[in-house]
C-alpha positions as a LaTeX table, in Angstrom:
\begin{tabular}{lrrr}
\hline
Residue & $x$ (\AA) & $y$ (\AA) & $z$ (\AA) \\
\hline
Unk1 & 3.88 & $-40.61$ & $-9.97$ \\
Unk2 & 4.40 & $-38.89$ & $-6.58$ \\
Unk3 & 2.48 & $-35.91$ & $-5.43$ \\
Unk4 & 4.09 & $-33.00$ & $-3.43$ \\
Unk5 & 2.50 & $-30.75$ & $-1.70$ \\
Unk6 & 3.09 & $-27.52$ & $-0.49$ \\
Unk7 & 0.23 & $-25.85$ & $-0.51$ \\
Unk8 & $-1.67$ & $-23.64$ & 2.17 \\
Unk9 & $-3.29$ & $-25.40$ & 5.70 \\
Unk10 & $-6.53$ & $-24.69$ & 4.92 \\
Unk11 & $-6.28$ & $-26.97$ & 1.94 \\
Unk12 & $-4.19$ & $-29.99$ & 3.93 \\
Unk13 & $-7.09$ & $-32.29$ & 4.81 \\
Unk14 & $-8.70$ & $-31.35$ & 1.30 \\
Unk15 & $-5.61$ & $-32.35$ & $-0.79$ \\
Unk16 & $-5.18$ & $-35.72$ & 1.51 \\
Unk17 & $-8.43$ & $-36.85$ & 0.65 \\
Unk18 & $-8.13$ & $-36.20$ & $-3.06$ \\
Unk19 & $-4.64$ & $-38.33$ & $-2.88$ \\
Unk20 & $-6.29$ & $-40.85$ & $-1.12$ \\
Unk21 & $-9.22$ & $-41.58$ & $-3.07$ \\
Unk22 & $-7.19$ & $-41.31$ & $-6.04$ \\
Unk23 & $-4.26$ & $-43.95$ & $-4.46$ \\
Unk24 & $-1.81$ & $-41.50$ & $-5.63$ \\
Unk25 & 1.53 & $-41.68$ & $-3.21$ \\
Unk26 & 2.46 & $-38.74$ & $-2.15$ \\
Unk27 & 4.73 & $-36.11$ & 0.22 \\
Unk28 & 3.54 & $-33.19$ & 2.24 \\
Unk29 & 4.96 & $-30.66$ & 3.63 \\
Unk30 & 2.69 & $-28.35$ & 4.57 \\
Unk31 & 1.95 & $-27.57$ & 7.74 \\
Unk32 & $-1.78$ & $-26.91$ & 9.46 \\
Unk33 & $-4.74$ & $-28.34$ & 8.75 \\
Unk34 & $-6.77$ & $-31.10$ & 11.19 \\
Unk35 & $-3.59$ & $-33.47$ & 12.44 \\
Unk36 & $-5.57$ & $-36.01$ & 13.72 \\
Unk37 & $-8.12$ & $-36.40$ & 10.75 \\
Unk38 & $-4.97$ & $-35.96$ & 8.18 \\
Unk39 & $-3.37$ & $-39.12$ & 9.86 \\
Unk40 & $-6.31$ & $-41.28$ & 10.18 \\
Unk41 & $-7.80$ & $-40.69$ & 6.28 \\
Unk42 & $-4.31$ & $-41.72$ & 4.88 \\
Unk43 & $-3.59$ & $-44.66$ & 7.51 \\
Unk44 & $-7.39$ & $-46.15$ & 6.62 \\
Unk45 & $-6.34$ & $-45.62$ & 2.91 \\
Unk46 & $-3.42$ & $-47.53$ & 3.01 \\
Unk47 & $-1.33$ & $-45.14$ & 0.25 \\
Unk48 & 2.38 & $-44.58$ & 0.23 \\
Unk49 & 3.25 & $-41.09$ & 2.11 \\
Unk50 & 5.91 & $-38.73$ & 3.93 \\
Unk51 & 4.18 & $-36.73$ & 5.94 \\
Unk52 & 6.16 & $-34.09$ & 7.88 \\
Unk53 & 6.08 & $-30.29$ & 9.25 \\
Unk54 & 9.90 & $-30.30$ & 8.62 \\
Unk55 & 11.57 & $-31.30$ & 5.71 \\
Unk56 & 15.21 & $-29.84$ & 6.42 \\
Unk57 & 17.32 & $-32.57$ & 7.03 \\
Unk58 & 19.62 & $-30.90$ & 9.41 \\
Unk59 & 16.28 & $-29.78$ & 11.07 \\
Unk60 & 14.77 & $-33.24$ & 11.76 \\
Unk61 & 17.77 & $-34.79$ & 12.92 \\
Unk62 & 17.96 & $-31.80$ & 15.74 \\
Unk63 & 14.25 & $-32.75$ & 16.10 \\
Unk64 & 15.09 & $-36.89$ & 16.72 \\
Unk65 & 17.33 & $-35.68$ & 19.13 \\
Unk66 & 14.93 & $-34.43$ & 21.20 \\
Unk67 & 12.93 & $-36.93$ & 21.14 \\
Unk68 & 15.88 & $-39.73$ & 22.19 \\
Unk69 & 16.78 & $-36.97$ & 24.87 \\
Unk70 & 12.84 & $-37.04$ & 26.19 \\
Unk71 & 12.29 & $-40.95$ & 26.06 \\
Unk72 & 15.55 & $-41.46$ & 28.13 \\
Unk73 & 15.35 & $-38.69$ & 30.51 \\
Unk74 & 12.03 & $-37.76$ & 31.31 \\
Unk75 & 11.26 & $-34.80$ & 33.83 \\
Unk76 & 14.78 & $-33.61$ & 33.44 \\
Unk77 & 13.50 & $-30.19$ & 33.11 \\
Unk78 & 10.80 & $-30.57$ & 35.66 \\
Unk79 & 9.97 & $-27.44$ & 36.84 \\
Unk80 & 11.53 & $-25.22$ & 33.92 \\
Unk81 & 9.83 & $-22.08$ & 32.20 \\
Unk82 & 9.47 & $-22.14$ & 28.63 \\
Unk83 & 9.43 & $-19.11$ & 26.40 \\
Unk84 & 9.03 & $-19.93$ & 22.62 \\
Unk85 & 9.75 & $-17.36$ & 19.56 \\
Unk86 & 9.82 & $-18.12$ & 15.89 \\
Unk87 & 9.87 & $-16.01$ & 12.69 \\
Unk88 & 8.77 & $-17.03$ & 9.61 \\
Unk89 & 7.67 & $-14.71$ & 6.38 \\
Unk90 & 4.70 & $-12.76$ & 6.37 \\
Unk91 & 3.07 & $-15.29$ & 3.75 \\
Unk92 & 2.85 & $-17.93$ & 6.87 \\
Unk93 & $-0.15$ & $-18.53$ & 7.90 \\
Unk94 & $-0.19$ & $-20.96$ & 10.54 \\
Unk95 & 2.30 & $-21.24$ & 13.60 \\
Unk96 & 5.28 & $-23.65$ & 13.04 \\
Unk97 & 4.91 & $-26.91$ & 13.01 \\
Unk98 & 8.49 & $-27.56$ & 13.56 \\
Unk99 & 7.80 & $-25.44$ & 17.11 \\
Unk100 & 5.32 & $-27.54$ & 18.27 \\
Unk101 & 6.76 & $-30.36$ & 17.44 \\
Unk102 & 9.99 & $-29.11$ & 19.81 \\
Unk103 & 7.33 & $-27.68$ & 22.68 \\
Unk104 & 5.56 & $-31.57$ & 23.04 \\
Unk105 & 9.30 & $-32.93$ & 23.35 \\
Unk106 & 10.06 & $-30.48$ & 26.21 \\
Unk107 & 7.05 & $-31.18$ & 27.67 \\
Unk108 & 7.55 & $-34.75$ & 27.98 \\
Unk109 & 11.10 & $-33.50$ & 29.65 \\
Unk110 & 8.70 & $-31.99$ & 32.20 \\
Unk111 & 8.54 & $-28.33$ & 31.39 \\
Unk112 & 5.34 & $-26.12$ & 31.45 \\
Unk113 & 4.46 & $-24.24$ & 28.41 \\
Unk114 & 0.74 & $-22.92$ & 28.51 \\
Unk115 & 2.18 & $-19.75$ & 26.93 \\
Unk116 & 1.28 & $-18.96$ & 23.64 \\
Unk117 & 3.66 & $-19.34$ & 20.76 \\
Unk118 & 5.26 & $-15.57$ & 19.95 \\
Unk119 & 4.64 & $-15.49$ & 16.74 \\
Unk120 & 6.46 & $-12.80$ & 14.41 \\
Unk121 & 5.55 & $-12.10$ & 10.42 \\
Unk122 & 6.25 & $-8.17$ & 10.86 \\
Unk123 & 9.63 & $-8.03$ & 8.46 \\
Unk124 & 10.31 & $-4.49$ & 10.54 \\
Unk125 & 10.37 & $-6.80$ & 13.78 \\
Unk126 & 12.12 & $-9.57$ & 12.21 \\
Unk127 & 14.76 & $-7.45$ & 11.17 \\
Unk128 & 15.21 & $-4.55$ & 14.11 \\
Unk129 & 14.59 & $-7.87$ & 17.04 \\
Unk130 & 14.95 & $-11.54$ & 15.78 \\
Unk131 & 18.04 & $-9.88$ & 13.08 \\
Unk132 & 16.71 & $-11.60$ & 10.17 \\
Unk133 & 18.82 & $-10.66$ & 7.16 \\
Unk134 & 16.92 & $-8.43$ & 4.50 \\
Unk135 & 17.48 & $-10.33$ & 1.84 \\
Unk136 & 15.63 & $-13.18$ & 3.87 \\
Unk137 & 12.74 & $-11.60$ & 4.78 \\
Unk138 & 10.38 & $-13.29$ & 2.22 \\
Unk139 & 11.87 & $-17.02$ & 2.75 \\
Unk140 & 13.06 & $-17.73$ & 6.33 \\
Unk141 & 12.47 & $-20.06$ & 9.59 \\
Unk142 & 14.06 & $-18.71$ & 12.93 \\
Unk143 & 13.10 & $-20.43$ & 16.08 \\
Unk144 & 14.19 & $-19.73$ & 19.91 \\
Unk145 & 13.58 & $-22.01$ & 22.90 \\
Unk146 & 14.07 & $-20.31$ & 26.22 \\
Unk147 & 14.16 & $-22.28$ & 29.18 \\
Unk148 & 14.49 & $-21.46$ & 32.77 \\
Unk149 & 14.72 & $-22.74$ & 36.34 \\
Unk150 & 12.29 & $-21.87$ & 39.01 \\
Unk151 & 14.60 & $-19.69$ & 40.89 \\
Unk152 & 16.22 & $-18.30$ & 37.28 \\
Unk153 & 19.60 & $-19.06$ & 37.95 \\
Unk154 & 20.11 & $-21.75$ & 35.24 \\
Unk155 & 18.97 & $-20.82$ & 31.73 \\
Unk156 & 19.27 & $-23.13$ & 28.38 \\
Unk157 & 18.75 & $-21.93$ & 24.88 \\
Unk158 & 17.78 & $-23.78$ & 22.11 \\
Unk159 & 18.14 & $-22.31$ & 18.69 \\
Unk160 & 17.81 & $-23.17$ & 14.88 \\
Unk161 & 17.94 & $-20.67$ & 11.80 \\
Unk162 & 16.93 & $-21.06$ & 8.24 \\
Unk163 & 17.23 & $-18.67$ & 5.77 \\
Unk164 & 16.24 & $-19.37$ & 1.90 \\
Unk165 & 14.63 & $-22.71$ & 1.57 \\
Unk166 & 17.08 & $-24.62$ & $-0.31$ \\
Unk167 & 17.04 & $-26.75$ & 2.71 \\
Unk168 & 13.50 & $-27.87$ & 2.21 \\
Unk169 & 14.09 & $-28.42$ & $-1.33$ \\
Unk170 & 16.53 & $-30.61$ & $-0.65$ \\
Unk171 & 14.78 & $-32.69$ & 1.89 \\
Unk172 & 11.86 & $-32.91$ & $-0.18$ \\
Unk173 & 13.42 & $-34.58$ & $-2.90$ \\
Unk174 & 15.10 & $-37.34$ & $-0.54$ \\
Unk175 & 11.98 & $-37.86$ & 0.26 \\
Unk176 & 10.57 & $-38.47$ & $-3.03$ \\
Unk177 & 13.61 & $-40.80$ & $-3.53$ \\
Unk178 & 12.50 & $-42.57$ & $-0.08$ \\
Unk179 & 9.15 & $-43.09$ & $-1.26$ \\
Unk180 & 9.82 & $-44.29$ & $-4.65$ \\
Unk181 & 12.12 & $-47.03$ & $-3.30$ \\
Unk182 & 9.25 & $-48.42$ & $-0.77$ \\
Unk183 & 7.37 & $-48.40$ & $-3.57$ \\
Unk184 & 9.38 & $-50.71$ & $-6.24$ \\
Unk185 & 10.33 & $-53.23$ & $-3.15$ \\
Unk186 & 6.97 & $-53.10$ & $-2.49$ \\
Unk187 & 7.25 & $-52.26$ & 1.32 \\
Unk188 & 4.07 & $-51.20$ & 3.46 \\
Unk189 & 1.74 & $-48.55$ & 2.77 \\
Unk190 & 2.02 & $-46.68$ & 5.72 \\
Unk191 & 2.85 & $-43.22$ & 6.44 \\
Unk192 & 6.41 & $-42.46$ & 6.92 \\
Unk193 & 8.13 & $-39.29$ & 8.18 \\
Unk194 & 11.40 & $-37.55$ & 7.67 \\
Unk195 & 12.76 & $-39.53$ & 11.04 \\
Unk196 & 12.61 & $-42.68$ & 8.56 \\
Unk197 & 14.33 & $-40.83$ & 5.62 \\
Unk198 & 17.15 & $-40.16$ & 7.97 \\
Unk199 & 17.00 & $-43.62$ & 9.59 \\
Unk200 & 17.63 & $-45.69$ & 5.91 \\
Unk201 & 20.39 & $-43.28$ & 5.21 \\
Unk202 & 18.32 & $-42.15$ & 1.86 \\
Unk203 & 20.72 & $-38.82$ & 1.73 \\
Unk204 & 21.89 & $-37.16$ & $-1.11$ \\
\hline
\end{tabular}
C-alpha cells in the first residue's frame, strides 16, 4: 500500500508522523506545513516517500531547469528586481510552493526578493487581471516572475499556467509507480522528489 496525500498544510506534519510511525510509504503533495520538521521525521524514519510541492511533470522539469541554470551560473542576475505573482483558487490556503521553490533558485542567480509573494484567490481579480478562464476559477495555478535590471532597461519574464489539475493527477500517479518500483528492488528508504521521477524516466 501507498499513501497519497493531498490534504490541507495544517495537517502536513500531522499526516507525516502518522505514516511514519505506521512505516506506511507514501506520496505528498501538499504543500505547507513545517519543511524542515516534515524532512527530518521521515529521513529519521527511514520510510519510502515522494515528497514534492509540484507534481506536474511539465512543471518540475521547468523547475530542474532552474536549478542547472543557478548551479552553473551563479550571480547572473546580480543586481535584478524581482516581482512575483501567482493565482491559485480561493480554496488555497497557503502561498505556492512551486513559487518559492522558483524565488530560492533566482536567488542563488543573485537577485533580491524581500518582497512579499502577491498572492491572488479573489476569482473577480483572477479573471478581470491575471485572465484566468471562468471555467478555471475553482482548479488553477498561474505564476509570473518579473525580473528587472537596476537601471530597467532589460526585463525577463518567467511564466507557467495550469488550468484543471489533470496535470497533477498525472504526476501523482508516476509517482506512485516510482515508488512502488524502489520498493520491490528494494532500493533505499529515503525521500525522493519529482526531480528523481523525471531522472529514471518513470513517465507514462
Amino acid at each position: 500500500m501507498i499513501v497519497v496525500d493531498y490534504t490541507v498544510p495544517d495537517l502536513v506534519n500531522d499526516n507525516a508522523d502518522l505514516y511514519c510511525r505506521v512505516g506506511v510509504p507514501f506520496v505528498m503533495g501538499t504543500t505547507g506545513g513545517d519543511r524542515d520538521i516534515l524532512y527530518k521525521t521521515v529521513d529519521a524514519s527511514k520510510v519510502y516517500a515522494v515528497i514534492s510541492p509540484q507534481m506536474g511533470k511539465q512543471v518540475v522539469a521547468f523547475l530542474a531547469a532552474m536549478e542547472i541554470m543557478a548551479g552553473q551560473f551563479p550571480d547572473a542576475f546580480a543586481g535584478y528586481s524581482l516581482h512575483v505573482k501567482e493565482s491559485h483558487q480561493a480554496g488555497k490556503l497557503d502561498t505556492s510552493g512551486t513559487a518559492k521553490a522558483v524565488i530560492s533558485c533566482f536567488k542563488k542567480l543573485g537577485v533580491s526578493f524581500d518582497d512579499e509573494i502577491e498572492m491572488i484567490r479573489d476569482p473577480k481579480e483572477q479573471v478581470e487581471l491575471v485572465g484566468v478562464p471562468e471555467e478555471h476559477l475553482s482548479g488553477h495555478a498561474f505564476h509570473l516572475y518579473y525580473l528587472s535590471s537596476p537601471d530597467k532597461t532589460v526585463s525577463f519574464e518567467f511564466q507557467h499556467n495550469v488550468c484543471g489539475r489533470s496535470i497533477y493527477a498525472e504526476g501523482t500517479v508516476d509517482a506512485v509507480l516510482f515508488l512502488a518500483k524502489k520498493i520491490q528492488s528494494r532500493a533505499d528508504k529515503r525521500i525522493y522528489n519529482m526531480i528523481d521521477v523525471l531522472r529514471e524516466g518513470n513517465m507514462r
